[in-house]
PDB file of C-alpha atoms in Angstrom:
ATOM      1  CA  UNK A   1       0.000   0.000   0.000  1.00 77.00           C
ATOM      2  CA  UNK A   2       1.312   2.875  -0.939  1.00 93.00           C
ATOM      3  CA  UNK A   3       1.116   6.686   0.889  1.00 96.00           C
ATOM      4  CA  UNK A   4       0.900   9.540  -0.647  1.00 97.00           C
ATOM      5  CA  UNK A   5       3.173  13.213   0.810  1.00 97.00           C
ATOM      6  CA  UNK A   6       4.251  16.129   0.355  1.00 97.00           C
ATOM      7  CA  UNK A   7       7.963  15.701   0.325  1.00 98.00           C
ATOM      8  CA  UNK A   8       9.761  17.141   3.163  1.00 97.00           C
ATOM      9  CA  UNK A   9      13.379  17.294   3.866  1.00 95.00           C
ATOM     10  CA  UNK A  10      12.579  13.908   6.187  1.00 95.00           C
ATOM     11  CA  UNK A  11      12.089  12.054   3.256  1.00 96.00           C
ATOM     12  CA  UNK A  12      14.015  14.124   0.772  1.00 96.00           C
ATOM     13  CA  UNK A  13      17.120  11.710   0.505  1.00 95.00           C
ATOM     14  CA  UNK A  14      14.447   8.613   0.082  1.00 95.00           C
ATOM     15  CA  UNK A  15      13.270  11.348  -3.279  1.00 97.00           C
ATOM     16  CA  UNK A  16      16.328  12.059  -5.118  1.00 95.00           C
ATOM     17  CA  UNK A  17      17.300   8.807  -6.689  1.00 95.00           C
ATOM     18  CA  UNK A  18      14.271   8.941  -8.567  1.00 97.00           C
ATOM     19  CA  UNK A  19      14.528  12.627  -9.299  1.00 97.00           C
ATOM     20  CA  UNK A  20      16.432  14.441 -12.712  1.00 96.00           C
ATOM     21  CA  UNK A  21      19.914  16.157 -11.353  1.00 95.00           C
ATOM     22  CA  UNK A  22      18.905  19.358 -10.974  1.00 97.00           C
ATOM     23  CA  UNK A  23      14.973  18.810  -9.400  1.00 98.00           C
ATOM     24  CA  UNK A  24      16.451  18.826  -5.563  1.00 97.00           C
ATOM     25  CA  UNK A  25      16.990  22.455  -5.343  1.00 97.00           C
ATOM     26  CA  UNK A  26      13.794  23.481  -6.660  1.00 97.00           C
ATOM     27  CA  UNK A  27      11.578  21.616  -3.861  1.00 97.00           C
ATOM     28  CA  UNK A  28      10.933  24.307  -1.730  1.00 96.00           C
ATOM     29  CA  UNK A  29      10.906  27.343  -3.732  1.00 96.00           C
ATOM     30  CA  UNK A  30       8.079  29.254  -2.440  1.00 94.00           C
ATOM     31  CA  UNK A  31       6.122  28.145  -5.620  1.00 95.00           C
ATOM     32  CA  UNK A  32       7.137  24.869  -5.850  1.00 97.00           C
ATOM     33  CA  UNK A  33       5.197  21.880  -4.440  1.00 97.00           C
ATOM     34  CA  UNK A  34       5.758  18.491  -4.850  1.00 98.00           C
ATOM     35  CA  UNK A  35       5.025  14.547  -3.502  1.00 98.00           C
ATOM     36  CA  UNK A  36       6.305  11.429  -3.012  1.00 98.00           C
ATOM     37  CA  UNK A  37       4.526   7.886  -2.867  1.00 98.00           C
ATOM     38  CA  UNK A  38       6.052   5.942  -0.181  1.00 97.00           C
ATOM     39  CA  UNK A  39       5.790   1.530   0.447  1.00 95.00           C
ATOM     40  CA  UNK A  40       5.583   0.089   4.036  1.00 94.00           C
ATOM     41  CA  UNK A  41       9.253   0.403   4.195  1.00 93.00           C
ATOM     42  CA  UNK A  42       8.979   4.405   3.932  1.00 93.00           C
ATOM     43  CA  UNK A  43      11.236   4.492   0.782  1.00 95.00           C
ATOM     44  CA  UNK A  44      10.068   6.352  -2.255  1.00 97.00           C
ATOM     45  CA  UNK A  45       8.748   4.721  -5.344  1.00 97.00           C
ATOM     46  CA  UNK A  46       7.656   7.487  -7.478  1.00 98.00           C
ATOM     47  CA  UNK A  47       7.903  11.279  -7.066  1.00 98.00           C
ATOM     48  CA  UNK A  48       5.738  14.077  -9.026  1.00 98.00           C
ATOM     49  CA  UNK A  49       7.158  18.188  -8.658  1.00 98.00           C
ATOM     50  CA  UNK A  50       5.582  21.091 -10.230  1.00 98.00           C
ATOM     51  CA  UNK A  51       6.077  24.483 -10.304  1.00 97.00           C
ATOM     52  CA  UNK A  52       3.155  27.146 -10.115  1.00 96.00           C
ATOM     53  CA  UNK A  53       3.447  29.692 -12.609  1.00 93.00           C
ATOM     54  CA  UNK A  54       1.876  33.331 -13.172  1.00 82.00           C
ATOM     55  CA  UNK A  55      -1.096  33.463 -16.363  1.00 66.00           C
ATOM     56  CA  UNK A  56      -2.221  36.828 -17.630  1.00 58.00           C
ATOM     57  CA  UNK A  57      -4.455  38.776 -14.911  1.00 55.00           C
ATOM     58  CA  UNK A  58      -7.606  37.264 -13.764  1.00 58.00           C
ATOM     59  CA  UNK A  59      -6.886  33.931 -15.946  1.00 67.00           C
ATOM     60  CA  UNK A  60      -5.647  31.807 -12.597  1.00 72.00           C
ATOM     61  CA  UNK A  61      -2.586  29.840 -12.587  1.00 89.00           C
ATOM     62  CA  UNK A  62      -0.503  27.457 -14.459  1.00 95.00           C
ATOM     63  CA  UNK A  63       1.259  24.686 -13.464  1.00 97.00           C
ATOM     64  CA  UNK A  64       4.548  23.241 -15.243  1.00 98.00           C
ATOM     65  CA  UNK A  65       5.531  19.749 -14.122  1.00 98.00           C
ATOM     66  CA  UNK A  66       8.982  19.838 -13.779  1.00 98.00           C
ATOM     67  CA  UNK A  67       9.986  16.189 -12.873  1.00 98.00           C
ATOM     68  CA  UNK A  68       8.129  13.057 -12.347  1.00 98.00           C
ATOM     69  CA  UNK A  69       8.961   9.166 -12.514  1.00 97.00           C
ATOM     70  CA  UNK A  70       7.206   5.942 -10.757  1.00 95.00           C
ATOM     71  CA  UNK A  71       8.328   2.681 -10.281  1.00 93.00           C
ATOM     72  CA  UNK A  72       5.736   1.589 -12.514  1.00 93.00           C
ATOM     73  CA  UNK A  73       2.982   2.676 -13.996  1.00 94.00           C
ATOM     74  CA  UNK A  74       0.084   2.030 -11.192  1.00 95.00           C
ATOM     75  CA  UNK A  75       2.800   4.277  -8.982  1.00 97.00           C
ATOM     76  CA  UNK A  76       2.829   7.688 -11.374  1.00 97.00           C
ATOM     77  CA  UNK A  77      -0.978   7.081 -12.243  1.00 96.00           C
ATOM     78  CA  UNK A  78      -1.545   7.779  -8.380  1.00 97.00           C
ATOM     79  CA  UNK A  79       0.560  10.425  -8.054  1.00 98.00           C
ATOM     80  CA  UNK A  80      -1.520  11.844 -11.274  1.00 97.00           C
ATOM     81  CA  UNK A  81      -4.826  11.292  -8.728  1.00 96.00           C
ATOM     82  CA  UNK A  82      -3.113  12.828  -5.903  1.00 97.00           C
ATOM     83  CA  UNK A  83      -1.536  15.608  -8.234  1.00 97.00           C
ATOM     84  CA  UNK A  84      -5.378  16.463  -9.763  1.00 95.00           C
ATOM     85  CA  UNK A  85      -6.940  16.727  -6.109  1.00 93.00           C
ATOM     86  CA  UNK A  86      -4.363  19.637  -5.116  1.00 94.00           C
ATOM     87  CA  UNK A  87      -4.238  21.643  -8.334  1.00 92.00           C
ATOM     88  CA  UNK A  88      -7.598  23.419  -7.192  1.00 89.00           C
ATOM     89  CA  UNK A  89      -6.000  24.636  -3.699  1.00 89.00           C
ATOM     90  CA  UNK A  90      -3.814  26.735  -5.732  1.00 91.00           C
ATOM     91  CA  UNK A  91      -6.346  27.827  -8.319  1.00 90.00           C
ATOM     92  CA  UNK A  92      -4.432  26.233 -11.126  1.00 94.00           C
ATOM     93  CA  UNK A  93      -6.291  26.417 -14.573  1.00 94.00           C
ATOM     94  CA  UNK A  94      -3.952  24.529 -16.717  1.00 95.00           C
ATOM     95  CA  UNK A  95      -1.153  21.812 -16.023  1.00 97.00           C
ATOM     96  CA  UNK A  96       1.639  21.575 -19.024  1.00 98.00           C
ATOM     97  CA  UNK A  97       5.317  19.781 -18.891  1.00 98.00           C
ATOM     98  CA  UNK A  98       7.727  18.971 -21.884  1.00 98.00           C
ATOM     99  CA  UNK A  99       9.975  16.063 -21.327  1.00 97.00           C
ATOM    100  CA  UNK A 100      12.987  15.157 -23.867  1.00 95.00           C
ATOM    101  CA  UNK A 101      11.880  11.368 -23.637  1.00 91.00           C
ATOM    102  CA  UNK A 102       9.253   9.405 -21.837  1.00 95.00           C
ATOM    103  CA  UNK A 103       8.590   5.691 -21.882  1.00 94.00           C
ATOM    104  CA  UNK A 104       5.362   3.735 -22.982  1.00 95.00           C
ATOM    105  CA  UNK A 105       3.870   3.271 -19.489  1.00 94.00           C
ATOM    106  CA  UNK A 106       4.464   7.329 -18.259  1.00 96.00           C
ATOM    107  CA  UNK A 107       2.945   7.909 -21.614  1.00 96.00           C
ATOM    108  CA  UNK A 108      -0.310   5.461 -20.874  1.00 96.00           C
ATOM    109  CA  UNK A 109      -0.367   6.947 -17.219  1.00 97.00           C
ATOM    110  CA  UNK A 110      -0.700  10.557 -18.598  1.00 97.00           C
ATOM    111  CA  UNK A 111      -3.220   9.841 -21.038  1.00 97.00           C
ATOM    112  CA  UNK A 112      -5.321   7.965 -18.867  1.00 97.00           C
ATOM    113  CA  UNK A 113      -5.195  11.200 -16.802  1.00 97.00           C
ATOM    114  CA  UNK A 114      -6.195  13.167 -19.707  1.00 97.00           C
ATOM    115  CA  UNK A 115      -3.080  14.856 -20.722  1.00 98.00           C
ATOM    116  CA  UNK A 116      -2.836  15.705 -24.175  1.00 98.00           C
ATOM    117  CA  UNK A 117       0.648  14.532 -25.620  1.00 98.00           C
ATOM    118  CA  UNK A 118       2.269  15.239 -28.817  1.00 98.00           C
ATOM    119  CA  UNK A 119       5.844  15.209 -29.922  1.00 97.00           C
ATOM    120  CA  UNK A 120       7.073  18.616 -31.194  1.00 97.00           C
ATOM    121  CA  UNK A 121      10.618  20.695 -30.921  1.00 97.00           C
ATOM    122  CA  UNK A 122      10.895  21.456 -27.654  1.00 97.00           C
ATOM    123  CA  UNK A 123      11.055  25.373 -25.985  1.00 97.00           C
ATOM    124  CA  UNK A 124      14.825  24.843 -25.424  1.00 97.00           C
ATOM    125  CA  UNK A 125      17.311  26.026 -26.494  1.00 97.00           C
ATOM    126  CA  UNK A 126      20.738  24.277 -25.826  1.00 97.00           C
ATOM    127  CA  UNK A 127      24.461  25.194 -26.660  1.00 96.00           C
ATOM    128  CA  UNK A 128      27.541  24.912 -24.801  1.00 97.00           C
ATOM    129  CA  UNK A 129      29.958  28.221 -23.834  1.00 97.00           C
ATOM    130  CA  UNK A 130      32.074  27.797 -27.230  1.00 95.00           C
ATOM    131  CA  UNK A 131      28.998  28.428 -29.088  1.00 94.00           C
ATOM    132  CA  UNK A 132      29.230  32.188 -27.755  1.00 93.00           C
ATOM    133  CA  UNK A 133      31.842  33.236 -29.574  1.00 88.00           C
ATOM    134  CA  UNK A 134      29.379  33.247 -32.918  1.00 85.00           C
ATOM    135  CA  UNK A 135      27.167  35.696 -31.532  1.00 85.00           C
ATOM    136  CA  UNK A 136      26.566  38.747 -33.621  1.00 78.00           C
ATOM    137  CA  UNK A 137      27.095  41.114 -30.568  1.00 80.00           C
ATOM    138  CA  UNK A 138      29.963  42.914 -32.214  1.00 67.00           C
ATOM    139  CA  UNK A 139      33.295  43.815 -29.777  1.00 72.00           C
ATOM    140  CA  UNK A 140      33.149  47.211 -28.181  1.00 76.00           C
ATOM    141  CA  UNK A 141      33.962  49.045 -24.884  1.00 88.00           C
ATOM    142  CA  UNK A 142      31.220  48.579 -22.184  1.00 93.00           C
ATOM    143  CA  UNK A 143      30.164  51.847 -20.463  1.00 94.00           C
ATOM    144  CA  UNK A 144      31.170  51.938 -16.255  1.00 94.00           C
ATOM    145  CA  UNK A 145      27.403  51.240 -15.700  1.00 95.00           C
ATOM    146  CA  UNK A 146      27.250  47.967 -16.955  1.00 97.00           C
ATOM    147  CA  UNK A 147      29.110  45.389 -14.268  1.00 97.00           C
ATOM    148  CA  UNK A 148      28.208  41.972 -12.557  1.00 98.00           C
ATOM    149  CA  UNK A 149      26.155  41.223  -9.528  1.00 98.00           C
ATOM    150  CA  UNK A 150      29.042  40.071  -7.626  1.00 98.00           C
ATOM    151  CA  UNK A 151      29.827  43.784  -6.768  1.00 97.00           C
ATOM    152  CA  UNK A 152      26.446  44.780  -5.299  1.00 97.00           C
ATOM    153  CA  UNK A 153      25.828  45.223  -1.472  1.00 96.00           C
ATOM    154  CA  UNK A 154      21.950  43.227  -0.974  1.00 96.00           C
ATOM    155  CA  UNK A 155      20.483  45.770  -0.426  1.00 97.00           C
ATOM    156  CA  UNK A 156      21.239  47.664  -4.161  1.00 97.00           C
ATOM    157  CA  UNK A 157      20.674  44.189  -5.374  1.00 98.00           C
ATOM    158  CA  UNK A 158      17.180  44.105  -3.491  1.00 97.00           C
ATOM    159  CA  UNK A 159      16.369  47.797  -4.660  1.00 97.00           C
ATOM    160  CA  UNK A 160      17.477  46.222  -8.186  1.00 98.00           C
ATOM    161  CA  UNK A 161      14.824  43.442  -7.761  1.00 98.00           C
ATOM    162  CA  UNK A 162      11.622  45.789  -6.180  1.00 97.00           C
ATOM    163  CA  UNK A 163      11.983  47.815  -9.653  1.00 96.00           C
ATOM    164  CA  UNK A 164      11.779  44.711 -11.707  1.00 97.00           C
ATOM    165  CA  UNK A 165       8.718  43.939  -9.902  1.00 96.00           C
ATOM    166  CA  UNK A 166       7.381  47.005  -9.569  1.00 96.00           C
ATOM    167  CA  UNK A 167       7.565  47.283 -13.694  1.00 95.00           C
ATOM    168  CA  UNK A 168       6.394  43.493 -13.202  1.00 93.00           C
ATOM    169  CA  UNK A 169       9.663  41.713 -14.930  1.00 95.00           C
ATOM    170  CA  UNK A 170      10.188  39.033 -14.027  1.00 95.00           C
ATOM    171  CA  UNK A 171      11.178  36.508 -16.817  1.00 96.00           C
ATOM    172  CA  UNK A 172      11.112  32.959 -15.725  1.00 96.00           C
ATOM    173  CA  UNK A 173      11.075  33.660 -12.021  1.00 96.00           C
ATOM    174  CA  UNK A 174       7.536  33.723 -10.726  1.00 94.00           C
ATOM    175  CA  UNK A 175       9.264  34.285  -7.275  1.00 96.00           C
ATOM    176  CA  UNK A 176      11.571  36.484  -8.419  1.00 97.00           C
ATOM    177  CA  UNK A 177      10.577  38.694  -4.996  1.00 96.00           C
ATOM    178  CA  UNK A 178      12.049  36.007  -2.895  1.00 96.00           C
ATOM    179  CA  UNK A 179      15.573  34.773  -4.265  1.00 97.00           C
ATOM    180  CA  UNK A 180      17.931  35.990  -3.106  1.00 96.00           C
ATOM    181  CA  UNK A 181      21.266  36.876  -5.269  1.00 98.00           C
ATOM    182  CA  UNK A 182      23.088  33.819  -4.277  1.00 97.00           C
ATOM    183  CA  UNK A 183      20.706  32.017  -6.915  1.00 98.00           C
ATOM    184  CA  UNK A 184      22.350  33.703  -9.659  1.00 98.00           C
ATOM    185  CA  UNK A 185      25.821  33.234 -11.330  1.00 98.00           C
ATOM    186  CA  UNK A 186      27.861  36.602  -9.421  1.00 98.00           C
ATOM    187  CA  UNK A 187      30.403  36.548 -12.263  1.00 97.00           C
ATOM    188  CA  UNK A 188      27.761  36.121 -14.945  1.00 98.00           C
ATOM    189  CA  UNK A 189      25.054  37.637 -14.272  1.00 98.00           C
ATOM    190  CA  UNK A 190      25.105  41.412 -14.904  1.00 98.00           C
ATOM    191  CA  UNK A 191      23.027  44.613 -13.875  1.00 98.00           C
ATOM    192  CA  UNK A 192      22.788  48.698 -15.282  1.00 98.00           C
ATOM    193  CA  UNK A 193      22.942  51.785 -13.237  1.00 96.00           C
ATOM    194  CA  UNK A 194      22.063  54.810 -14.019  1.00 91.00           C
ATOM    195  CA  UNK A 195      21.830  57.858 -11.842  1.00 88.00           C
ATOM    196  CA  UNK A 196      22.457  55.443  -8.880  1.00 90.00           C
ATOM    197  CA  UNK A 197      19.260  53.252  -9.564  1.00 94.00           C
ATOM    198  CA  UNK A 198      19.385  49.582 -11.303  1.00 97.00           C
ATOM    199  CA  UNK A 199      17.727  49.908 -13.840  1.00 96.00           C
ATOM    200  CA  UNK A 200      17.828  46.197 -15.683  1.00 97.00           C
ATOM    201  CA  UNK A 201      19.499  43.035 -15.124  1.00 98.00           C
ATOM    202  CA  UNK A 202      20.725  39.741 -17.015  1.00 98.00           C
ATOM    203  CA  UNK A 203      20.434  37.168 -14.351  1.00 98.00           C
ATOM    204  CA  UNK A 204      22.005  33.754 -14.983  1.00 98.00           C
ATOM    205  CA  UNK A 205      21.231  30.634 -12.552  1.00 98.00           C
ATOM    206  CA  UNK A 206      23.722  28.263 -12.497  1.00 98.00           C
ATOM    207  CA  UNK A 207      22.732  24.727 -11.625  1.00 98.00           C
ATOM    208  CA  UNK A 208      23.841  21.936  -9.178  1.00 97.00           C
ATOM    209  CA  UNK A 209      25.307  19.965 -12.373  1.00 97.00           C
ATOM    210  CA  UNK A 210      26.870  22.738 -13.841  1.00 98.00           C
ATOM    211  CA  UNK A 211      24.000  24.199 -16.783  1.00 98.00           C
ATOM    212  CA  UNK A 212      24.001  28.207 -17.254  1.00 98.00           C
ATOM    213  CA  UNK A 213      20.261  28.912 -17.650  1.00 98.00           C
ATOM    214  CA  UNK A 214      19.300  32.496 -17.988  1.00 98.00           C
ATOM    215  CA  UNK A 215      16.395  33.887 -16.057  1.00 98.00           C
ATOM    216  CA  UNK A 216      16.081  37.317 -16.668  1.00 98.00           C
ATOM    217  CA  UNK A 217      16.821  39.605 -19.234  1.00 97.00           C
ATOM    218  CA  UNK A 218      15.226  42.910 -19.141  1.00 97.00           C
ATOM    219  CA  UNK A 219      15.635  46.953 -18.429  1.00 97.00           C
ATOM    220  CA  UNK A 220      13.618  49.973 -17.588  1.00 94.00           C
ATOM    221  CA  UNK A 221      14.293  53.072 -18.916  1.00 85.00           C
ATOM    222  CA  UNK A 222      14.633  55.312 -22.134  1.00 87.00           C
ATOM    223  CA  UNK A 223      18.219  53.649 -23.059  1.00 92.00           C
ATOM    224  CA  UNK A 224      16.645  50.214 -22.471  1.00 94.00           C
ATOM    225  CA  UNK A 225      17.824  48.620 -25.680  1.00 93.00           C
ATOM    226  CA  UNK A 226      21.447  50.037 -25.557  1.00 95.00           C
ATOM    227  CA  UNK A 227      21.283  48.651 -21.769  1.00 96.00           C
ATOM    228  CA  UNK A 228      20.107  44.657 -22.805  1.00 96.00           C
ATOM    229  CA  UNK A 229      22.861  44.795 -25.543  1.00 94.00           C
ATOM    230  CA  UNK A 230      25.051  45.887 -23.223  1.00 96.00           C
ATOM    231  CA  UNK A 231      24.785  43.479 -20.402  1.00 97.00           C
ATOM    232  CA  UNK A 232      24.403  40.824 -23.325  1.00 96.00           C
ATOM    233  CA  UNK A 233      28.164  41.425 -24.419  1.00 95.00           C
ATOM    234  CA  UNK A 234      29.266  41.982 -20.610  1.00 96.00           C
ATOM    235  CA  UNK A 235      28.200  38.539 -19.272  1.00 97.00           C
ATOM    236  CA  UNK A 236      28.851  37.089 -23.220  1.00 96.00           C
ATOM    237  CA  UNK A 237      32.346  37.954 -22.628  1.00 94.00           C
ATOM    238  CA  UNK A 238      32.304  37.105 -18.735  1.00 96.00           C
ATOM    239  CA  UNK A 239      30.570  33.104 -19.469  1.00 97.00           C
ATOM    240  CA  UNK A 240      33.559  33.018 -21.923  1.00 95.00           C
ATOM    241  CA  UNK A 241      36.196  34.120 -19.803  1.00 95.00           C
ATOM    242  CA  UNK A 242      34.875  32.005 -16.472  1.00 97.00           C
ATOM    243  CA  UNK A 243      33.792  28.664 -17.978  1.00 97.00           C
ATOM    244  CA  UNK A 244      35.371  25.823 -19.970  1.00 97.00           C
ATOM    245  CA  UNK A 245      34.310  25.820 -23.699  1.00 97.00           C
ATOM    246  CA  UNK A 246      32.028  23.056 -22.950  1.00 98.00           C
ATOM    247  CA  UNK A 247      30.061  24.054 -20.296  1.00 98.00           C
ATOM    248  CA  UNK A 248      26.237  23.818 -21.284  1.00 98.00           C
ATOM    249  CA  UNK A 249      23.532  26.572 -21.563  1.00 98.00           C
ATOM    250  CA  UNK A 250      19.865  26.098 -21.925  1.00 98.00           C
ATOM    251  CA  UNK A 251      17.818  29.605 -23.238  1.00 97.00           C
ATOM    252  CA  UNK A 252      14.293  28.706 -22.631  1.00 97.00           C
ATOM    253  CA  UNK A 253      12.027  30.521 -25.287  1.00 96.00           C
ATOM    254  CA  UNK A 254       9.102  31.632 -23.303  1.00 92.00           C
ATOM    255  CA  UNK A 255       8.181  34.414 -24.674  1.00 89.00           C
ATOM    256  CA  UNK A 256       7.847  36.052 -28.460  1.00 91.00           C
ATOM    257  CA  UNK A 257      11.258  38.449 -27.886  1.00 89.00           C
ATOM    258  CA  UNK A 258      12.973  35.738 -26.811  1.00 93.00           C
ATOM    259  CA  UNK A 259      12.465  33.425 -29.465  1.00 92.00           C
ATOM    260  CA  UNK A 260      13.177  36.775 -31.920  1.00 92.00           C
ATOM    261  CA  UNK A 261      16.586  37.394 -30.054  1.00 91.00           C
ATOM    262  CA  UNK A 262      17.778  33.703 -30.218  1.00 91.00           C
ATOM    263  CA  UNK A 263      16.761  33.120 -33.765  1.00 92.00           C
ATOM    264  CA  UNK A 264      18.660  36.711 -34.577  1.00 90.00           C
ATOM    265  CA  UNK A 265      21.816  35.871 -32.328  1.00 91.00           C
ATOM    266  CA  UNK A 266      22.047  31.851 -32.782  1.00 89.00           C
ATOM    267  CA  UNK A 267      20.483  31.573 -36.397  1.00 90.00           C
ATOM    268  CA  UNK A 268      19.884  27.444 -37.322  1.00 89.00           C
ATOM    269  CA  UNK A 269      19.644  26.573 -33.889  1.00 91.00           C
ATOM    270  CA  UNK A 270      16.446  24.326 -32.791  1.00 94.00           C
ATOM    271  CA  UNK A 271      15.015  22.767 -29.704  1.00 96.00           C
ATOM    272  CA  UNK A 272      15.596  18.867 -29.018  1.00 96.00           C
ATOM    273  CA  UNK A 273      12.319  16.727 -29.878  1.00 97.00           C
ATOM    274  CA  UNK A 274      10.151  16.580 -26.698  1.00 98.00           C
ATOM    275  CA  UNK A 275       6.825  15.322 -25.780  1.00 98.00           C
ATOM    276  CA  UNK A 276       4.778  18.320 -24.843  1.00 98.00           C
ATOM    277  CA  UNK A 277       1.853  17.355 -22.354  1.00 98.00           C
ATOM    278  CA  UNK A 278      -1.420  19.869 -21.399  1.00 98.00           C
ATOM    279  CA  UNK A 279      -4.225  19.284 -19.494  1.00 97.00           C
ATOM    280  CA  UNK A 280      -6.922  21.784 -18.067  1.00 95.00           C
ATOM    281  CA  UNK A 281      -7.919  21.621 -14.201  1.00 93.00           C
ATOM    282  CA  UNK A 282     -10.508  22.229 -12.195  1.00 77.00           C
ATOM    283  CA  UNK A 283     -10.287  25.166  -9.804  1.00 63.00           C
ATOM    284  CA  UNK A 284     -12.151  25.023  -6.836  1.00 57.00           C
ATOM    285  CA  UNK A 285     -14.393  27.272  -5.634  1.00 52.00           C
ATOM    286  CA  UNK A 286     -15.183  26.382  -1.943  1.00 51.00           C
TER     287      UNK A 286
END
């Protein structure tokens, strides 16, 4: 008989065998939530984490499965019961995940939980450091407002943050509010000042197993587009100079101007072949 939790850091060590190498230090994000199905023994045999994400005002929330696997099928298909029952507590209105490969019976438990699956190029975009060096971001002098993170007191990088908010940018942190700098790359990562405020960043996570994912790319301000090229060529030139020529970054295209920017910058480049799940919820009302 299997049981059915939220996973907690009790059980978190029984979790992580089954989970993907960078999953761990996601599960408790403030917008993360997750669960583990546990035998008599107390040891894992599946695990299913997702990640709630912001929709358009008034429109609810989303929520992107980031990792599951069960022993077996019976195992995710009740994690995929348990999953549907908590979706409403958060007021999610649509479920999606994209997954480079998934086997026969994770494909079977997902339909019979009426997912919608189809295999398409996947949102991804993935290169390695070397591939940098093709950019066409020119080579020029960067102005004395343009630097990295690593430099910044918290509290400037906090101030940084609140206008990002404020001017609601957040890129692909949903809880942008809450992490705090040491999530991002301090080499990497850069920021603009002008007149003593921040008024953009290019923040760069780096994960457990080594990926450079970019997280945030944006500025405020009259000079905005000068400012993103800018901190483009500044941590460009700083992933170059700080990492070997095959480390690995992943560009997630989730928005229009992304997708624009990477097929202007890294022309030819396409997403790995992923199956692409979406199912709608039901959101409570009581």
């Amino acid at each position: 008989m299997l049981e059915i939790l939220e996973i907690n850091r009790d059980i978190q060590n029984s979790c992580e065998e089954l989970m993907q190498p960078d999953t761990a230090e996601n599960l408790f994000r403030k917008r993360s939530r997750s669960l583990a199905a546990l035998n008599e023994e107390g040891q894992a045999e599946g695990i299913l984490v997702w990640m709630l994400k912001d929709r358009d005002k008034d429109e609810g929330a989303e929520a992107e499965l980031i990792d599951f696997n069960g022993s077996n099928e019976e195992v995710l298909s009740q994690l995929l019961d348990e999953y549907g029952e908590r979706t409403g507590d958060d007021g999610v209105k649509r479920s999606f995940f994209e997954r480079p490969g998934m086997a026969p019976e994770e494909r079977q438990s997902f339909q019979s939980a009426e997912f919608d699956l189809e295999e398409r190029e996947g949102r991804d975009i993935i290169l390695q450091v070397s591939d940098l060096k093709s950019m066409k971001i020119g080579k020029k002098k960067l102005p004395d407002t343009i630097k990295n993170i690593g430099v910044l007191q918290d509290l400037q990088f906090w101030q940084g943050i609140t206008n990002c908010v404020l001017h609601e940018k957040k890129g692909l942190m949903d809880d942008l509010a809450v992490m705090t700098k040491a999530w991002y790359d301090p080499e990497v990562s850069s920021y603009v000042m002008t007149d003593g405020r921040i008024n953009g960043y290019f923040l760069i996570h780096r994960t457990p197993s080594g990926i450079l994912m970019p997280v945030l790319f944006t500025a405020i301000g009259p000079d905005s587009r000068l400012d993103l090229l800018n901190m483009l060529c500044y941590s460009v030139n700083a992933a170059v100079k700080n990492y070997p020529a095959d480390t690995k970054i992943v560009i997630r295209r989730h928005a229009e101007y992304v997708n624009s920017l990477v097929s202007y910058l890294l022309p030819g480049l396409k997403g790995e072949t992923v199956w692409a799940g979406s199912r709608s919820e039901e959101v409570s009302l009581f």
